[in-house]
Coordinates of N, CA and C in Angstrom, one line a residue:
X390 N 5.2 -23.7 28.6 CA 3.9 -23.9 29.1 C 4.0 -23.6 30.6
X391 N 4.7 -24.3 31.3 CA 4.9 -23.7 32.8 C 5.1 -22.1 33.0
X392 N 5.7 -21.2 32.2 CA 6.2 -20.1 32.2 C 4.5 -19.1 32.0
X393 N 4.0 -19.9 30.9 CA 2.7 -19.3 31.3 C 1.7 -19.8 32.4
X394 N 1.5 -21.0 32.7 CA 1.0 -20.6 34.4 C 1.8 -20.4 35.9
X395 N 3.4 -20.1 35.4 CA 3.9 -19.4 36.6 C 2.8 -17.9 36.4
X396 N 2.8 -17.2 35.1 CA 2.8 -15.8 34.6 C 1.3 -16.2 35.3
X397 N 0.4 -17.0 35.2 CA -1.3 -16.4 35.3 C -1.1 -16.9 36.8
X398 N -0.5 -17.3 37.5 CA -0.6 -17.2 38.8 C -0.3 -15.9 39.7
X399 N 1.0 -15.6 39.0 CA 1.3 -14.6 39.8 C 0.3 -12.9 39.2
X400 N 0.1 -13.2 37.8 CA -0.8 -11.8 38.0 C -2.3 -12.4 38.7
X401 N -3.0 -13.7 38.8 CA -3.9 -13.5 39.2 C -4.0 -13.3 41.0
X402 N -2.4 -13.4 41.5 CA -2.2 -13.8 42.7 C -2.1 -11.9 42.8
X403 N -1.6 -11.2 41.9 CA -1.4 -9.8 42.3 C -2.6 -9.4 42.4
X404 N -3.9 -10.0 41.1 CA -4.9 -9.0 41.4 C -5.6 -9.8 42.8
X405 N -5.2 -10.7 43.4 CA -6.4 -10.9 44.7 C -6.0 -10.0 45.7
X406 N -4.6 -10.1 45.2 CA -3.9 -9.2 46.9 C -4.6 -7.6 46.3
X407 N -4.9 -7.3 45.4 CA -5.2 -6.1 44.8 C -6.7 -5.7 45.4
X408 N -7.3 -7.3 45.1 CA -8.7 -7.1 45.9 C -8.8 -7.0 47.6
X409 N -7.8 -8.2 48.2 CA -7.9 -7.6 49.7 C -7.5 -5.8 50.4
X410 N -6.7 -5.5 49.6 CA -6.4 -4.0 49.8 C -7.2 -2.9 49.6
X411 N -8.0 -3.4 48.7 CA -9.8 -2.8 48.1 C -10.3 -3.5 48.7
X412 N -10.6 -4.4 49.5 CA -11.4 -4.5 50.8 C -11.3 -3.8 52.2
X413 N -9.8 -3.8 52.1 CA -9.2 -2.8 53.7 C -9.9 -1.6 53.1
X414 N -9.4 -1.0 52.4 CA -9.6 0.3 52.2 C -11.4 0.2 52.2
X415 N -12.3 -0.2 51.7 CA -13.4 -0.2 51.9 C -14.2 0.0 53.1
X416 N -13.5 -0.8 53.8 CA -13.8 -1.1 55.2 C -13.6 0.2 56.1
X417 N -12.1 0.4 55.9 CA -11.7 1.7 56.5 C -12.6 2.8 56.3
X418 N -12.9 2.7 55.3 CA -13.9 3.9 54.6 C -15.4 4.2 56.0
X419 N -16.0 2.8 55.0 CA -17.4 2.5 55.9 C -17.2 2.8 57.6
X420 N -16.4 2.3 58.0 CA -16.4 2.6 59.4 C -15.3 3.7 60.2
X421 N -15.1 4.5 58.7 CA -14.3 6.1 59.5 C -15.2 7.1 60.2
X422 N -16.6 7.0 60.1 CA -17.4 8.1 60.6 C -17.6 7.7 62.1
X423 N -17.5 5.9 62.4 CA -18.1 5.9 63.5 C -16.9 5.3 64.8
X424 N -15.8 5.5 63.7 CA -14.5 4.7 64.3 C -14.2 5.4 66.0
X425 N -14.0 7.1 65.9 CA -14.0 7.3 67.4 C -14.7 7.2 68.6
X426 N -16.1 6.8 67.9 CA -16.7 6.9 68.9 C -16.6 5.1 69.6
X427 N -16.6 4.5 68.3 CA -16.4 2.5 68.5 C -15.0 2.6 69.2
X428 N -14.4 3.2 69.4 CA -13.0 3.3 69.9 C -13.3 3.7 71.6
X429 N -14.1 4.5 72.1 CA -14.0 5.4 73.3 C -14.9 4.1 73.9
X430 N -15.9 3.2 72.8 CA -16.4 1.6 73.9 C -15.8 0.9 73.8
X431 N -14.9 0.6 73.3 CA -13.9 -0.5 72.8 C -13.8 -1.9 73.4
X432 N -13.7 -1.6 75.3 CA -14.2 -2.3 75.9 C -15.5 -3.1 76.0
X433 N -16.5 -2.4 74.9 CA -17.9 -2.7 75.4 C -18.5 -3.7 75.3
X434 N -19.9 -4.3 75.4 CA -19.7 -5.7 75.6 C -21.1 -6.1 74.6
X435 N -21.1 -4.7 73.9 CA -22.0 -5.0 72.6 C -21.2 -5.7 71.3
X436 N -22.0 -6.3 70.6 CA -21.8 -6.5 69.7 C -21.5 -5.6 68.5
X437 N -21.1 -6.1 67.3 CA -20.9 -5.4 66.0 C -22.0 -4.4 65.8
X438 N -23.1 -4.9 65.6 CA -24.5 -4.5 65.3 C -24.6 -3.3 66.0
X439 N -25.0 -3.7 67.4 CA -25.4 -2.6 68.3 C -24.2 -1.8 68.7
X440 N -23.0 -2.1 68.9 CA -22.3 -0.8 69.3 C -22.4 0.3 67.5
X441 N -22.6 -0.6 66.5 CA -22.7 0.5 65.4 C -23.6 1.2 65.5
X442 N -25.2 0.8 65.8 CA -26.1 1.6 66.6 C -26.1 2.8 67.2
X443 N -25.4 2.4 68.5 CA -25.3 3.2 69.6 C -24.2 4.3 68.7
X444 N -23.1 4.2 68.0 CA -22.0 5.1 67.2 C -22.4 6.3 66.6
X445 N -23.9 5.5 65.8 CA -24.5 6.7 64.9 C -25.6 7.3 65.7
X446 N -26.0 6.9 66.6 CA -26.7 7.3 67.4 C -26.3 8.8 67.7
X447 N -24.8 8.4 68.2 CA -24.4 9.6 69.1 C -23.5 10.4 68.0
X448 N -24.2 10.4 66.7 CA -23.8 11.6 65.7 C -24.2 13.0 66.1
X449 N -24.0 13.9 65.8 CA -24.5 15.1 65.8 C -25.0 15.1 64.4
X450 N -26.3 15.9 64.2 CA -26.9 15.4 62.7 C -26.4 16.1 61.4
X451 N -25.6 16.8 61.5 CA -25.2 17.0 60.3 C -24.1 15.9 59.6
X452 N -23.2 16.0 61.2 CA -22.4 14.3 60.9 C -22.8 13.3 60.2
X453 N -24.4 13.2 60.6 CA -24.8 12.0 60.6 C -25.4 12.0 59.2
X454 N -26.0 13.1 58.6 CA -26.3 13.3 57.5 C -25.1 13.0 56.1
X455 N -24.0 13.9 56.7 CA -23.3 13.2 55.9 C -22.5 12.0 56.0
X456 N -22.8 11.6 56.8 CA -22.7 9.6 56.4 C -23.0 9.4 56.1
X457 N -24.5 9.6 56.3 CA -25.7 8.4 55.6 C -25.2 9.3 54.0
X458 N -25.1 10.6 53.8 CA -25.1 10.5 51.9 C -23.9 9.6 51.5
X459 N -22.7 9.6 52.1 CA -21.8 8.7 51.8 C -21.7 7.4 51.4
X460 N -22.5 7.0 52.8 CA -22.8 5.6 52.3 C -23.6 5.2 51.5
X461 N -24.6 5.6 50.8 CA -25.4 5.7 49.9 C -24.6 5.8 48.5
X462 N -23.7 6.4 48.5 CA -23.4 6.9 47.2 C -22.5 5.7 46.8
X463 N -21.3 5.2 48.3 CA -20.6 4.1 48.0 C -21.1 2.8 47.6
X464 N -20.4 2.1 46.5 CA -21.0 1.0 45.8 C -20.3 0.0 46.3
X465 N -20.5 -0.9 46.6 CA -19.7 -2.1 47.1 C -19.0 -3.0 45.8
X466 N -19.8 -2.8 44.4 CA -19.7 -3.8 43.5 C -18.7 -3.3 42.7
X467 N -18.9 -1.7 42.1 CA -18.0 -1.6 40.7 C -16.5 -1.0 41.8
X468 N -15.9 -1.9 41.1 CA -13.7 -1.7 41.7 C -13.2 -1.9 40.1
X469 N -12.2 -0.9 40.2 CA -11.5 -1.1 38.1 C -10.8 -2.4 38.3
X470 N -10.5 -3.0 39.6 CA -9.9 -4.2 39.5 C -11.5 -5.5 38.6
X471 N -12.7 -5.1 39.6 CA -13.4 -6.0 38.8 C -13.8 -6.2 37.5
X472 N -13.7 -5.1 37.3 CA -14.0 -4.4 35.7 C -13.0 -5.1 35.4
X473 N -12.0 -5.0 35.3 CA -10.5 -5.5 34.3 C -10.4 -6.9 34.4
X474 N -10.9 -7.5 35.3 CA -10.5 -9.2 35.1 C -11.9 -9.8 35.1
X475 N -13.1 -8.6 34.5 CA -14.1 -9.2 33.8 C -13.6 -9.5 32.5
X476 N -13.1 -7.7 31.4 CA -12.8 -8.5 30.3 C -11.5 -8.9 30.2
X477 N -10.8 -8.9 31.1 CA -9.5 -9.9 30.9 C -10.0 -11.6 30.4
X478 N -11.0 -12.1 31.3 CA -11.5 -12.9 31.2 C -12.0 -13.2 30.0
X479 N -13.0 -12.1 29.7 CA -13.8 -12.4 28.8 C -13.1 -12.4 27.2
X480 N -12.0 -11.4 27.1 CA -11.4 -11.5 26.0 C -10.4 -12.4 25.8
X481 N -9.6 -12.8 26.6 CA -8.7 -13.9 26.5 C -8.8 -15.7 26.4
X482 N -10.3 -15.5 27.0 CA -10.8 -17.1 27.0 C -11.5 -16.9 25.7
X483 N -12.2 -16.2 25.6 CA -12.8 -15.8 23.8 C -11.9 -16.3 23.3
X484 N -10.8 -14.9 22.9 CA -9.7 -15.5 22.0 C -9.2 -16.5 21.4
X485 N -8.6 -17.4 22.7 CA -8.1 -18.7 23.2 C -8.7 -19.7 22.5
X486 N -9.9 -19.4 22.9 CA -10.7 -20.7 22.6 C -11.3 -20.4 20.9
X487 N -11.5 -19.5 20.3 CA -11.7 -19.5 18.8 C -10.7 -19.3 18.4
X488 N -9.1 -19.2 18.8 CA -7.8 -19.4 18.4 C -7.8 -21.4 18.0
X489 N -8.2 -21.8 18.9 CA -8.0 -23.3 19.5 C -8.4 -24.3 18.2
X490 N -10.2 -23.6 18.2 CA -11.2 -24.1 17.3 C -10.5 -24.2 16.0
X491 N -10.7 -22.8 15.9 CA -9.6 -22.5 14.1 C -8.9 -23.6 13.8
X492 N -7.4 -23.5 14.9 CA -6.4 -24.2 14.4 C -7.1 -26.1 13.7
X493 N -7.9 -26.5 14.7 CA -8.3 -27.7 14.9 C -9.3 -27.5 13.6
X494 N -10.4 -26.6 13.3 CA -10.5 -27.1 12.2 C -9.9 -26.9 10.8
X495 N -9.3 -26.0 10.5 CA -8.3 -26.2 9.9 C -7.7 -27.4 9.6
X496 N -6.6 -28.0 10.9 CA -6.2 -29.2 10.6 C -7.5 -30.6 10.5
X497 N -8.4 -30.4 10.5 CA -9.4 -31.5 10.1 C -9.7 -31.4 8.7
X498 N -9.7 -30.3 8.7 CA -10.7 -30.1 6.6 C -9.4 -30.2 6.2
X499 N -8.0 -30.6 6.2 CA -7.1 -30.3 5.3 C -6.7 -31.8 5.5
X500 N -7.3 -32.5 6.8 CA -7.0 -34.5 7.2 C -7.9 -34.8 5.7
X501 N -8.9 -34.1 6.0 CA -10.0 -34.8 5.1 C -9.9 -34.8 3.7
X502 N -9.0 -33.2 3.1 CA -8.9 -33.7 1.8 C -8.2 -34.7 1.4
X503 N -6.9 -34.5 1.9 CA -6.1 -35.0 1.8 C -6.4 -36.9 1.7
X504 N -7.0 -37.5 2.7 CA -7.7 -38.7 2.7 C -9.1 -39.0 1.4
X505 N -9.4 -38.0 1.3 CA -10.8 -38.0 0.1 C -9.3 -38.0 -1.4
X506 N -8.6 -36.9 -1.5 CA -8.2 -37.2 -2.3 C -6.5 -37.9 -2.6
X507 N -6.6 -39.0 -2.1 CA -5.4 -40.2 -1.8 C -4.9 -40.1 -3.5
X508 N -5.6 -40.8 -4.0 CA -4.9 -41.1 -5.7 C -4.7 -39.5 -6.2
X509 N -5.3 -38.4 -6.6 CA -4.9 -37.0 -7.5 C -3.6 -36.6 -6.1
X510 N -3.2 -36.7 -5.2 CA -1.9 -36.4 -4.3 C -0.7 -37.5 -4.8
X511 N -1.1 -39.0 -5.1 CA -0.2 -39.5 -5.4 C 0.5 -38.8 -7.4
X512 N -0.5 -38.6 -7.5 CA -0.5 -38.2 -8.8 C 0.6 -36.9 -9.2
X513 N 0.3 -35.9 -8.4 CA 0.7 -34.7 -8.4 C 1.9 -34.8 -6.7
X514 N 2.0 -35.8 -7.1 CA 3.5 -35.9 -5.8 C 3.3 -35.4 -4.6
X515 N 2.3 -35.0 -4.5 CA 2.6 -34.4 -2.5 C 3.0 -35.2 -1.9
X516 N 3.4 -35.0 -0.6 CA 4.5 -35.9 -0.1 C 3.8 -35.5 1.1
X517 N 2.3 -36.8 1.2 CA 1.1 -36.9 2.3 C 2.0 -37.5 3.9
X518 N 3.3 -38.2 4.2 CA 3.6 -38.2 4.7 C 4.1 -37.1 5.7
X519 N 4.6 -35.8 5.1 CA 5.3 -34.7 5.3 C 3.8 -33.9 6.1
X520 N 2.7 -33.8 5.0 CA 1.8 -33.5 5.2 C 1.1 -34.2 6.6
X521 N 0.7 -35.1 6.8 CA 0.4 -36.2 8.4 C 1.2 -35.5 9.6
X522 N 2.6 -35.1 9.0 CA 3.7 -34.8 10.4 C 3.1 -33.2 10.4
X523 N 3.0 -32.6 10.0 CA 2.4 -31.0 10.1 C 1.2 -31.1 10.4
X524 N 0.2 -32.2 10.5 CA -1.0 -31.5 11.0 C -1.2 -32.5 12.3
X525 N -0.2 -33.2 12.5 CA -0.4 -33.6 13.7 C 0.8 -32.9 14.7
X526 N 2.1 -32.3 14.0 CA 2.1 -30.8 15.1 C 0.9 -30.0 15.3
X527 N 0.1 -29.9 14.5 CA -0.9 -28.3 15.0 C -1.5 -29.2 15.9
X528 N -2.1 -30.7 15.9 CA -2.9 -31.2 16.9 C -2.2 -31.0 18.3
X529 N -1.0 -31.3 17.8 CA 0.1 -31.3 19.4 C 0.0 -29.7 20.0
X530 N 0.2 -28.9 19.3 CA 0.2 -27.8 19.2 C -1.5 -27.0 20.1
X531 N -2.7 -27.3 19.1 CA -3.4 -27.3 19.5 C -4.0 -28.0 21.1
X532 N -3.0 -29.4 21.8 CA -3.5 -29.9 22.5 C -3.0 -28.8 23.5
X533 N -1.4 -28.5 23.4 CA -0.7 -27.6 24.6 C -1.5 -26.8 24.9
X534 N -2.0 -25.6 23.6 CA -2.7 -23.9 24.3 C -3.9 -25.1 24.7
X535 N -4.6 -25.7 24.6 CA -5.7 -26.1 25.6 C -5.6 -26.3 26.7
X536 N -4.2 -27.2 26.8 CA -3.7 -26.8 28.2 C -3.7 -26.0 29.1
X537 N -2.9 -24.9 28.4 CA -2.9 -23.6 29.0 C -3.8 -23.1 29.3
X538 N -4.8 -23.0 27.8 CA -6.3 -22.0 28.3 C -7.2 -22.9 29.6
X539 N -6.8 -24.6 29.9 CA -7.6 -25.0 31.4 C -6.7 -24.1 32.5
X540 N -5.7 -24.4 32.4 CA -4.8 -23.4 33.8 C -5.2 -22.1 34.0
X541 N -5.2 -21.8 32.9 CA -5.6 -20.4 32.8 C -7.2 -20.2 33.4
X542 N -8.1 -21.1 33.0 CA -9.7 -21.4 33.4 C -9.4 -21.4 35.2
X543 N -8.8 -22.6 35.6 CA -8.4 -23.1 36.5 C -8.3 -21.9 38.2
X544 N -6.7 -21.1 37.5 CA -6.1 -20.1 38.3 C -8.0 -19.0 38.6
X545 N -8.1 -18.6 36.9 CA -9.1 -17.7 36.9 C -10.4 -18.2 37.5
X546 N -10.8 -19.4 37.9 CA -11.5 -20.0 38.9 C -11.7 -19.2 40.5
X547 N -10.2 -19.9 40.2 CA -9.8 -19.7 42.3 C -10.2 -18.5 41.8
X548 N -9.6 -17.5 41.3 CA -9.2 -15.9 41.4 C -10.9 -15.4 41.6
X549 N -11.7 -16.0 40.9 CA -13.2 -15.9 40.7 C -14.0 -15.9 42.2
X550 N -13.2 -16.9 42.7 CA -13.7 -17.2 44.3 C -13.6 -16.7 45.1
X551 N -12.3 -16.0 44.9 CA -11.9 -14.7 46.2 C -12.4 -13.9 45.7
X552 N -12.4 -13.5 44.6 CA -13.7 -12.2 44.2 C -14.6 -12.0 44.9
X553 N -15.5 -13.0 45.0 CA -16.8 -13.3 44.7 C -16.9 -13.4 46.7
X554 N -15.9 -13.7 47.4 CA -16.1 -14.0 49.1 C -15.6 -12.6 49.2
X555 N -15.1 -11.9 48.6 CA -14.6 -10.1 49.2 C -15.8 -9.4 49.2
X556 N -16.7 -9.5 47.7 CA -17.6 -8.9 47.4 C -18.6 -8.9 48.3
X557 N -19.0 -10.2 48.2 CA -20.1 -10.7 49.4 C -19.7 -9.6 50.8
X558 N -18.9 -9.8 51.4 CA -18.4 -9.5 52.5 C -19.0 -7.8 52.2
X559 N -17.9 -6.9 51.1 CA -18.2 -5.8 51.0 C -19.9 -5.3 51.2
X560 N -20.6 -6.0 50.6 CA -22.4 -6.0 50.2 C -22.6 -6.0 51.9
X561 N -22.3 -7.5 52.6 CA -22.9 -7.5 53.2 C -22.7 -6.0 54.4
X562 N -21.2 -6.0 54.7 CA -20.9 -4.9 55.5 C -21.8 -3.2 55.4
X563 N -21.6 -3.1 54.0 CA -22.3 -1.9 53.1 C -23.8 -1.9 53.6
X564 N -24.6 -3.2 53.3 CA -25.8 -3.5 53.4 C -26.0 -3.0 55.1
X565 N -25.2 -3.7 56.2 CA -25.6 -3.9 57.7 C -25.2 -2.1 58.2
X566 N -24.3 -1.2 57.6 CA -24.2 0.3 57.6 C -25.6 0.6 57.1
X567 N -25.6 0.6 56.1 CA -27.3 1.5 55.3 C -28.5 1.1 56.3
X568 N -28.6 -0.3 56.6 CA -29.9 -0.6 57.4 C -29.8 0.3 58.7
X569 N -28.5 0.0 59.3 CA -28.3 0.8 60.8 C -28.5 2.4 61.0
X570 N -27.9 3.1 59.8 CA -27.9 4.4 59.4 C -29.1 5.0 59.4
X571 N -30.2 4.0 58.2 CA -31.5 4.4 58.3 C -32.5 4.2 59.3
X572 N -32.4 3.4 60.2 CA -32.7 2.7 61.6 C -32.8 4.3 62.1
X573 N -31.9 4.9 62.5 CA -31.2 5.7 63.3 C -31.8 7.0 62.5
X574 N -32.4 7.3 61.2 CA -32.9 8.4 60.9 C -34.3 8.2 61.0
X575 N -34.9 7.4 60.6 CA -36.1 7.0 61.3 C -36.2 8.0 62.5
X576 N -35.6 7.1 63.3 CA -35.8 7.2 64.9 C -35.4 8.8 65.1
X577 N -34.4 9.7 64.6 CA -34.4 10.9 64.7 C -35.5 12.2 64.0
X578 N -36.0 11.4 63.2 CA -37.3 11.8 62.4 C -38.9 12.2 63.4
X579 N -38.5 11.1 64.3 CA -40.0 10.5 65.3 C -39.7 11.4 66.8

C-alpha cells in the first residue's frame, strides 16, 4: 500500500515538474519576439504591461505580423501532459472505483445468501465459517484499494491544483500578449 502512494507521488510529482517546464517553455515562447527589445530597457521603469507595449510597438510590421499570427495560433490549454492525466484520471478512478463496487457487492449478495439460507448450508455441509473468513478478506481487501484509490484522489487533487494555477497563469499571460498585440495593430491601422 505505501509502495503505491510512494509510485502516485512520484509520477504525479514528475508530471508537475513536467508542467512547470511547459510553462518555461511557453513563456519563453510568448516573449521571444519581444525579448531584445525588453532587454535593450531592461533598466526601464515601466512596467510589464507597458514596456510590452512599447516592445511591439517598435516591431517592424512584418515582425509584427508575424507575432501577432503566432500568438493567435498558440493555445495556452491543450499540453499532451494535460490530455494524459485527464484520462489517466478518468480511467483509473473509473476502474478503481467499479473494481471496488464489484468486489463489495459480490461479497454482500453471497453474506446474504448464505444468512437467508442458514438450514439448506447446514444440510449440505458448507463450512459457513470458512465461508465468513473469505468474505470478510474481500471486505479487508476491498477496504485497502479504497485506500489507495483516496491517496490516489488525494495526490491527484494536489496535482489538479498546480495544473489548474500554471494554466491560469498561461491564459492569463497569452490573454495580456493578444490584448497588447491587437492594441498595437489597431493603432498601426489609424
Amino acid at each position: 500500500m505505501a509502495t503505491a502512494t510512494t509510485f502516485f507521488i512520484y509520477f504525479f510529482g514528475l508530471l508537475a515538474l513536467l508542467e512547470w517546464i511547459d510553462f518555461f517553455l511557453f513563456k519563453k515562447i510568448i516573449y521571444k519576439p519581444v525579448k531584445r527589445i525588453i532587454i535593450r530597457k531592461l533598466l526601464s521603469k515601466y512596467e510589464t504591461t507597458e514596456m510590452l507595449y512599447r516592445a511591439y510597438r517598435e516591431m517592424n510590421e512584418e515582425e509584427f505580423k508575424i507575432t501577432k499570427l503566432k500568438l493567435k495560433f498558440k493555445d495556452p490549454d491543450s499540453t499532451f501532459v494535460q490530455q494524459l492525466i485527464d484520462l489517466v484520471s478518468k480511467l483509473v478512478v473509473t476502474v478503481s472505483v467499479a473494481f471496488a463496487v464489484s468486489l463489495t457487492t459480490t461479497a454482500t449478495a453471497f453474506l446474504n445468501y448464505l444468512n437467508s439460507n442458514k438450514e439448506s448450508s447446514v444440510e449440505n455441509k458448507i463450512d459457513v465459517p470458512q465461508n465468513l473468513q473469505n468474505i470478510f478478506k474481500i471486505f479487508k481487501q476491498v477496504t485497502e484499494n479504497n485506500q489507495i484509490l483516496f491517496e490516489f484522489c488525494l495526490i491527484l487533487a494536489g496535482y489538479a491544483i498546480i495544473h489548474f494555477l500554471i494554466v491560469s497563469r498561461k491564459k492569463y499571460l497569452h490573454k495580456m500578449h493578444l490584448t497588447i498585440v491587437e492594441e498595437v495593430a489597431e493603432e498601426n491601422k489609424s
